[in-house]
Coordinates of N, CA and C in Angstrom, one line a residue:
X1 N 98.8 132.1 203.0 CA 99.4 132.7 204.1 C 101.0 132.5 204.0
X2 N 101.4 133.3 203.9 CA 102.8 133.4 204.0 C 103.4 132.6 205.6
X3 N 104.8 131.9 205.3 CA 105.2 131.2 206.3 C 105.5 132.0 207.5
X4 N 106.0 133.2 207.1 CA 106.3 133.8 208.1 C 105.3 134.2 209.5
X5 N 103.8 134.4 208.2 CA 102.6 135.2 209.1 C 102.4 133.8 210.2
X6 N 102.6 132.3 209.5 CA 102.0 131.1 210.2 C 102.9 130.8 211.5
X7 N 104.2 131.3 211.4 CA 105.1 131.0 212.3 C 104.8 130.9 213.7
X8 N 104.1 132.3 214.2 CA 103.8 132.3 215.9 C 102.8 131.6 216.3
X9 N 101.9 131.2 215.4 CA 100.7 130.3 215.9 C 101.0 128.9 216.0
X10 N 101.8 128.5 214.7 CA 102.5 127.0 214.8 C 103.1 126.9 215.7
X11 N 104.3 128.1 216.5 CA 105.5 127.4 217.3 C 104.7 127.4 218.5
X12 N 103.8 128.4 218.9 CA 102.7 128.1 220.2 C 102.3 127.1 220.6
X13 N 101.5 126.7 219.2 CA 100.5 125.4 219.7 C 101.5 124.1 219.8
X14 N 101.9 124.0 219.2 CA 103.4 122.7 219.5 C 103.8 123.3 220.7
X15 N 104.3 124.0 220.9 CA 104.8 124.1 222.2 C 103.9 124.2 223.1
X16 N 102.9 124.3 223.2 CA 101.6 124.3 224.1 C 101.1 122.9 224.3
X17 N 101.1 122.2 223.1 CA 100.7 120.9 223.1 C 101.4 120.0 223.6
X18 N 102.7 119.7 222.8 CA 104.3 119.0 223.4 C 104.3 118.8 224.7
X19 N 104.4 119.9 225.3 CA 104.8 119.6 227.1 C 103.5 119.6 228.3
X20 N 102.6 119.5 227.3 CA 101.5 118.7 228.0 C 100.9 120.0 229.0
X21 N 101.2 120.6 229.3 CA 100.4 121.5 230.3 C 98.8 121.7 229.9
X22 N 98.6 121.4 228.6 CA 96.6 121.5 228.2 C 96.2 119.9 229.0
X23 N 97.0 119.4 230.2 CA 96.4 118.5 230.7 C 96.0 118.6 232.2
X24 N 96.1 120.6 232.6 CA 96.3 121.0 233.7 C 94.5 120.5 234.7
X25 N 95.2 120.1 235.4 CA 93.6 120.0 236.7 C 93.3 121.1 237.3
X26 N 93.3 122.8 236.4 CA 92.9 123.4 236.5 C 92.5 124.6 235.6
X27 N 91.4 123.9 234.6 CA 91.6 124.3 233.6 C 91.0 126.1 233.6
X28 N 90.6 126.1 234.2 CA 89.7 127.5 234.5 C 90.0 128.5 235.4
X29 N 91.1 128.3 235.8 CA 92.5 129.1 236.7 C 93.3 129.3 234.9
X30 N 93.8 128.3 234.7 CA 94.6 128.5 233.3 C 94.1 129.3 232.5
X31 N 92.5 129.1 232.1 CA 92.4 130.2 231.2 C 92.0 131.8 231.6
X32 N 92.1 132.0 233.1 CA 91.9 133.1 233.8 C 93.3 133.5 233.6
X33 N 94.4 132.7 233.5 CA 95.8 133.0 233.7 C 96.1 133.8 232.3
X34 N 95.3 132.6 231.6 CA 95.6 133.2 230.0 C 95.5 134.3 229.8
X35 N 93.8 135.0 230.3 CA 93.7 135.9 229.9 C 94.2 137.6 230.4
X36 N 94.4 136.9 231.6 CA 95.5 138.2 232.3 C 97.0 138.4 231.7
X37 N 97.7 137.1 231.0 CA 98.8 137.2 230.5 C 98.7 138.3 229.3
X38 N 97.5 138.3 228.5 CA 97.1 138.8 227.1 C 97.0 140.2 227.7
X39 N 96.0 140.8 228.8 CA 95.6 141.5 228.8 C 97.2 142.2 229.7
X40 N 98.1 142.1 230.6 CA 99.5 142.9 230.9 C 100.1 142.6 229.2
X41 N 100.3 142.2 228.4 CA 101.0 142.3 227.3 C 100.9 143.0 226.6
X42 N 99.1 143.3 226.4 CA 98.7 144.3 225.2 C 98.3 145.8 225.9
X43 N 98.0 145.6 227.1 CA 97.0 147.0 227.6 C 98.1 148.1 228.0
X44 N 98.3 149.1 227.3 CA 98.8 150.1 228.0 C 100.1 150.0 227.3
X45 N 100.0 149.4 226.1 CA 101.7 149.2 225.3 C 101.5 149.7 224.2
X46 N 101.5 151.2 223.8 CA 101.4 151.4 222.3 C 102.1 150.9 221.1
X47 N 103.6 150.7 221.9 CA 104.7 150.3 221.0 C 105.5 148.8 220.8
X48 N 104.5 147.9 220.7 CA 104.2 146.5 220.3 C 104.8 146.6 218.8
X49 N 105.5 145.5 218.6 CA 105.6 144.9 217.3 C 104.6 143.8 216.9
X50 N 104.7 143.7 215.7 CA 103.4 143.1 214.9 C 103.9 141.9 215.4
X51 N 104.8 141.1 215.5 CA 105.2 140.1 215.6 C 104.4 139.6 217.0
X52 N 104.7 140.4 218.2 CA 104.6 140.3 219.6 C 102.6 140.7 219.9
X53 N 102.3 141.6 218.7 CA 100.5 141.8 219.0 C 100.4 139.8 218.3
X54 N 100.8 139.9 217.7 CA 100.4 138.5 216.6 C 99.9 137.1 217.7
X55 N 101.9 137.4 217.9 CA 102.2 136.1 219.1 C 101.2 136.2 220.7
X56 N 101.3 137.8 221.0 CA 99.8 137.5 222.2 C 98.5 136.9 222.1
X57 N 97.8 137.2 220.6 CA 96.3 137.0 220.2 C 96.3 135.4 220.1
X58 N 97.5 134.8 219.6 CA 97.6 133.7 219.2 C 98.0 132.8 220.3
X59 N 98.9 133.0 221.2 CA 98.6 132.2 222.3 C 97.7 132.1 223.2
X60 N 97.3 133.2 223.3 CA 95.5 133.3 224.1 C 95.0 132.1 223.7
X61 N 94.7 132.3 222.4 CA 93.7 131.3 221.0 C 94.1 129.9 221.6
X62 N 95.8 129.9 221.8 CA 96.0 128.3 222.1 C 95.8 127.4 223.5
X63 N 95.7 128.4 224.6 CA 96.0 128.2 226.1 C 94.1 128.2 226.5
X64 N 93.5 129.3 225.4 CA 91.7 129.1 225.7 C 91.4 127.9 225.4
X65 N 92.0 127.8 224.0 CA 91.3 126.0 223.3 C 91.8 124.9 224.7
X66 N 93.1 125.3 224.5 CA 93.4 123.8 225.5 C 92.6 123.6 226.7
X67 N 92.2 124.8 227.7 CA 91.6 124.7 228.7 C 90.1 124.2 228.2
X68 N 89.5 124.5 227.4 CA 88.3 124.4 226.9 C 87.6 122.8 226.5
X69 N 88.9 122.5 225.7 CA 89.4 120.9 225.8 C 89.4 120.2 227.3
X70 N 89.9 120.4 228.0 CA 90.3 119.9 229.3 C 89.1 120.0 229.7
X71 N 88.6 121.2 229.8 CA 87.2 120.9 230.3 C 86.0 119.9 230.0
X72 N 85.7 119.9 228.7 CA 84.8 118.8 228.2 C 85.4 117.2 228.6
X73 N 87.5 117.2 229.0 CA 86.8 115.7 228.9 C 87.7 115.7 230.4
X74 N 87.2 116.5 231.2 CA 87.9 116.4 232.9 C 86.7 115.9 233.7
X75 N 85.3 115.8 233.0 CA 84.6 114.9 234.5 C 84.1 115.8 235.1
X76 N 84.9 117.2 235.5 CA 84.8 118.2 236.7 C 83.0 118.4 236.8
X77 N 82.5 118.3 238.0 CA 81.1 118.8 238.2 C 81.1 119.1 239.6
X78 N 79.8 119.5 240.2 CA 79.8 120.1 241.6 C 79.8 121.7 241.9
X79 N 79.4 122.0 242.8 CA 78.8 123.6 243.0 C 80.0 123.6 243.1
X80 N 81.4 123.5 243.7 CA 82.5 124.3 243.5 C 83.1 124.8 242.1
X81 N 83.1 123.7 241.1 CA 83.3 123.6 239.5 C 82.0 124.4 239.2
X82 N 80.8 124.7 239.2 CA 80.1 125.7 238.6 C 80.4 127.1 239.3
X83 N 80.6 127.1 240.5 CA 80.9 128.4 241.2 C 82.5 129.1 240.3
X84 N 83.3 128.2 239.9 CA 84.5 128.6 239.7 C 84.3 128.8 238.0
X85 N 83.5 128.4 237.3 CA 82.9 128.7 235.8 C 82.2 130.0 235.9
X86 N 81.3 130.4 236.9 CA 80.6 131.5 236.5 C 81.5 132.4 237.3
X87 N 82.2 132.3 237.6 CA 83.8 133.4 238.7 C 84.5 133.5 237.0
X88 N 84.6 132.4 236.4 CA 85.5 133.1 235.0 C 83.9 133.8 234.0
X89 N 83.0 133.5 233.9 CA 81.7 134.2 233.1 C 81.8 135.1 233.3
X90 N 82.1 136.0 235.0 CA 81.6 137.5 235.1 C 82.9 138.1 234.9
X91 N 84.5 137.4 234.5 CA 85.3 138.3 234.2 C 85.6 138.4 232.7
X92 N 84.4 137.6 231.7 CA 84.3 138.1 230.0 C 84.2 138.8 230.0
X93 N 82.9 139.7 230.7 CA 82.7 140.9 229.8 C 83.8 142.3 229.8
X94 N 84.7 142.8 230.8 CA 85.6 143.0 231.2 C 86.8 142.8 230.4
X95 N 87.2 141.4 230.3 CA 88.0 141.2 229.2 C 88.4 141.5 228.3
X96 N 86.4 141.3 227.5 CA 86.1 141.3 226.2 C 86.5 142.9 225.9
X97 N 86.4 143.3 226.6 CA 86.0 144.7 226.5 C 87.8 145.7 226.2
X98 N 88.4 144.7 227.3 CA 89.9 145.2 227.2 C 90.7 144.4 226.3
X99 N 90.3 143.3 225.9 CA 90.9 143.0 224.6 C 90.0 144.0 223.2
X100 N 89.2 143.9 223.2 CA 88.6 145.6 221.7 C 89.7 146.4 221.8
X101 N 89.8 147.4 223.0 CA 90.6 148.0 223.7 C 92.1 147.6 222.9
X102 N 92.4 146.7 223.1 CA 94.0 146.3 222.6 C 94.1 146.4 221.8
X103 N 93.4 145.3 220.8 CA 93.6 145.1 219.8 C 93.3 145.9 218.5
X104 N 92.1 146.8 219.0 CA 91.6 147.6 218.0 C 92.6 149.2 218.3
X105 N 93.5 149.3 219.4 CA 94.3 150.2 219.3 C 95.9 150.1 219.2
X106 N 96.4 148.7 218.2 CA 97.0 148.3 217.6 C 96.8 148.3 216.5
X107 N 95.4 148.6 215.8 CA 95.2 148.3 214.2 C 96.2 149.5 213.4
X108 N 96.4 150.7 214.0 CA 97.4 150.8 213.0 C 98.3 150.4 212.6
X109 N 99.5 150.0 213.7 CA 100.5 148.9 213.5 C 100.1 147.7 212.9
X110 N 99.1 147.0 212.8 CA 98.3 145.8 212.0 C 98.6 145.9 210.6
X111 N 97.7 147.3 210.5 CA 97.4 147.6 209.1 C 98.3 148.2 208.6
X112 N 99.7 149.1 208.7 CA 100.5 149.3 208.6 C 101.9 148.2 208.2
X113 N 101.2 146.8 208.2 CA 102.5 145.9 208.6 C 101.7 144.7 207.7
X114 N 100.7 145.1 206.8 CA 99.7 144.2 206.3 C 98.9 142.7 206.9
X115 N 99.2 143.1 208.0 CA 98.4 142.0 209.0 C 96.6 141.8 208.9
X116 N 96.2 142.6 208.7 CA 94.4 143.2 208.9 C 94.1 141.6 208.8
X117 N 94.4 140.4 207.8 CA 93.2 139.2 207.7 C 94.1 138.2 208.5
X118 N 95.3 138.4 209.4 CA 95.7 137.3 210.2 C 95.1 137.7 211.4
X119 N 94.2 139.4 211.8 CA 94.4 139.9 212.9 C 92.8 139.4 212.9
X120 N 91.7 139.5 211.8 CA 90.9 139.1 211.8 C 90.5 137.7 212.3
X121 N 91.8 136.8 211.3 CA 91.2 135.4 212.2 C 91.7 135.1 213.2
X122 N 92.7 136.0 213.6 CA 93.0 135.6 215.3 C 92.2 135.9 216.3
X123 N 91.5 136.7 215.8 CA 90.4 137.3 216.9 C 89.2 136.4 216.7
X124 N 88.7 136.1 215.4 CA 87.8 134.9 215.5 C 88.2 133.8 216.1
X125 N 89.2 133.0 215.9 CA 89.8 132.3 217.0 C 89.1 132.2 218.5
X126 N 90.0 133.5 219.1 CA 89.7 133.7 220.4 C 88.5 133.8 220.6
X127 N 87.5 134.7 219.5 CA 85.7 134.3 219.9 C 85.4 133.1 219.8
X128 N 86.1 132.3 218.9 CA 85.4 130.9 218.8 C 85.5 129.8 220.1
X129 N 86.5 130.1 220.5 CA 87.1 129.7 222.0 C 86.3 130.0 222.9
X130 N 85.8 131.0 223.1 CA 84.9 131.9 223.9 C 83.8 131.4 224.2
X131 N 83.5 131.1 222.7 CA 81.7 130.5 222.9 C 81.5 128.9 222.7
X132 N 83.1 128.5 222.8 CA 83.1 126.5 222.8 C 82.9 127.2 224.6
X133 N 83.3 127.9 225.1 CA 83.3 127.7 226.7 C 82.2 128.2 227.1
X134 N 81.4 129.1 226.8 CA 80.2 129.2 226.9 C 79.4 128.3 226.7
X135 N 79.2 127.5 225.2 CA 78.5 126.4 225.0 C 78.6 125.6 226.5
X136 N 80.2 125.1 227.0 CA 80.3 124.5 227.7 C 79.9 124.7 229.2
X137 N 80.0 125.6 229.6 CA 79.5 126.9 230.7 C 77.9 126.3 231.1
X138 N 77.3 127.0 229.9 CA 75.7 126.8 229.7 C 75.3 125.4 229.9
X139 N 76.2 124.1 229.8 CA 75.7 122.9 229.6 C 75.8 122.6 230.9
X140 N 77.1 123.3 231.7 CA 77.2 122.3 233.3 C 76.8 123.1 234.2
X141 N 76.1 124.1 234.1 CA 75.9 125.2 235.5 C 74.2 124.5 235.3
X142 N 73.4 125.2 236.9 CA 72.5 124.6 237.0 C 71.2 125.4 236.7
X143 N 70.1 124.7 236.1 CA 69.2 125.7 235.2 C 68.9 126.6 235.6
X144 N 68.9 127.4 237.4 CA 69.4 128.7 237.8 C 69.8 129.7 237.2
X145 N 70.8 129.0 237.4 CA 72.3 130.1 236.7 C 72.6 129.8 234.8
X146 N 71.6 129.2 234.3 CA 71.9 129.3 232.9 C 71.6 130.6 232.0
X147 N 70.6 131.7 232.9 CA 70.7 132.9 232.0 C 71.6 133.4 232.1
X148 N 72.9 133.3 233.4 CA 73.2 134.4 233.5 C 74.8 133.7 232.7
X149 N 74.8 132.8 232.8 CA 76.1 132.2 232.1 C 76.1 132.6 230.5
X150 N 74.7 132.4 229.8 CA 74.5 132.8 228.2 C 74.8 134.5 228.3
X151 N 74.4 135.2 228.9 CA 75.0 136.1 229.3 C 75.9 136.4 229.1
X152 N 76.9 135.9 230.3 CA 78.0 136.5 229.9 C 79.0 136.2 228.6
X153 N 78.5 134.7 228.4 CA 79.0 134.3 226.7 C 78.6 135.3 225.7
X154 N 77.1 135.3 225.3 CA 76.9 136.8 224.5 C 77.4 138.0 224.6
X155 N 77.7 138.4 226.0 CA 78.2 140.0 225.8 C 80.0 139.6 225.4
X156 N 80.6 138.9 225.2 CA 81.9 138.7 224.7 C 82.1 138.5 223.4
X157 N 81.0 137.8 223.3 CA 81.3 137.3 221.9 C 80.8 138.5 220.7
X158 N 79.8 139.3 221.4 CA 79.5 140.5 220.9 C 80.8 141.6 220.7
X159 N 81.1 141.8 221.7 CA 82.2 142.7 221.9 C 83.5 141.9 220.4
X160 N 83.7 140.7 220.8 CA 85.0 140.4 219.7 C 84.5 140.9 218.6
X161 N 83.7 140.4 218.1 CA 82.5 140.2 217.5 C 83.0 141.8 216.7
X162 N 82.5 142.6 217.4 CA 83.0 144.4 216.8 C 84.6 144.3 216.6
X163 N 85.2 143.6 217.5 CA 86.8 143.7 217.5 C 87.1 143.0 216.0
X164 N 87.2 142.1 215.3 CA 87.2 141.2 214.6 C 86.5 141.6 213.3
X165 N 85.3 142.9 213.3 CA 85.5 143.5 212.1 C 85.6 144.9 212.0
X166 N 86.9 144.9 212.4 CA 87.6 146.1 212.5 C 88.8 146.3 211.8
X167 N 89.2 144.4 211.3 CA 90.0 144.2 210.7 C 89.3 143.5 209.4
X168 N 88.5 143.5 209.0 CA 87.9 143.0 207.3 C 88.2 144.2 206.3
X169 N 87.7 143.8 205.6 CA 88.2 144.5 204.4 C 87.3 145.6 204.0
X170 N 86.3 145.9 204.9 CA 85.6 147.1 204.8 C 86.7 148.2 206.1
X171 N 87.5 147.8 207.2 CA 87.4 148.7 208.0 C 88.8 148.7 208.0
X172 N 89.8 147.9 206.9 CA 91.0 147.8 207.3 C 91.8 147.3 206.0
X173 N 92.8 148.1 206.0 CA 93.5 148.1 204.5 C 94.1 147.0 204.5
X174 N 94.4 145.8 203.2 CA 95.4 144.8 203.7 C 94.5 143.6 204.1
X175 N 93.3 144.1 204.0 CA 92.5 142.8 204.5 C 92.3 141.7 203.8
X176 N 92.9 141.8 202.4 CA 93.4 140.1 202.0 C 93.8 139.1 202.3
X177 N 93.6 137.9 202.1 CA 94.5 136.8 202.4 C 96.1 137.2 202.1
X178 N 97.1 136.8 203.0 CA 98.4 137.1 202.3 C 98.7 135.7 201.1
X179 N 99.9 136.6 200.2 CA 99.7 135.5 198.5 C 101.2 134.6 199.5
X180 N 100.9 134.0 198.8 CA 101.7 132.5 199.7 C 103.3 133.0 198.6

């Protein structure tokens, strides 16, 4: 990977990490926050630079992990903390759906700019994020509500899931590793 392609994800996560905000006591507001930040950045902007689609996919990636973190070692339990988990479950699918939306109507600028296998793993990323919180979701809500939490983790991860190979090397030119 070229230094340049690694730049926006490195200066994020340091700077996401550094000043400590992934130590928020509210981690599930945060990544609601996140995901509204991504989605006013990318939705409705044809004319994004590769730099600025890069830098949005990739801070998502860093502000979901951190919250997701936070959650596994915050303790949080009680009907209010599952009420406020399955209030973020029913706004995946939605999301999931307006991030495809984005990102898949950025690929020409992607592929145009030889990005296709950084846009790939940024979007695995953010699925993988997705379904650490689901995993996590599913473990603390109560055996009620555990279909409907798997739920909403599968229909997102589904959706990236199509987003993510949009950019391989069957559906997107450029979909090499870049040569260092």
């Amino acid at each position: 990977m070229k230094l340049a392609h690694a730049l926006p994800f490195a200066a994020l996560a340091s700077a996401w990490v550094i000043d400590g905000r992934h130590q928020s006591e509210h981690p599930v507001r945060d990544m609601a926050n996140a995901m509204a930040r991504f989605t006013s950045t990318m939705a409705g902007n044809p004319n994004l630079f590769i730099d600025e689609i890069v830098a949005a996919t990739g801070e998502l990636h860093v502000r979901l992990k951190a919250g997701v973190e936070t959650l596994k070692s915050s303790g949080l339990n009680g009907p209010e903390h599952v009420a406020n988990l399955l209030w973020l479950g029913q706004k995946l699918g939605p999301f999931g759906r307006s991030m495809h939306e984005s990102v898949v109507g950025q690929k020409e600028t992607v592929e145009r700019n030889g990005y296709c296998y950084i846009m790939e793993h940024a979007v695995d990323a953010v699925q993988t994020d997705f379904y650490s919180f689901g995993d996590y979701m599913g473990g603390a809500v109560p055996q009620h509500e555990k279909a409907a939490a798997a739920s909403y983790a599968e229909g997102i991860l589904t959706i990236l899931n199509d987003a993510k190979a949009q950019f391989t090397k069957d559906h997107c030119t450029n979909a090499s590793p870049p040569s260092a």
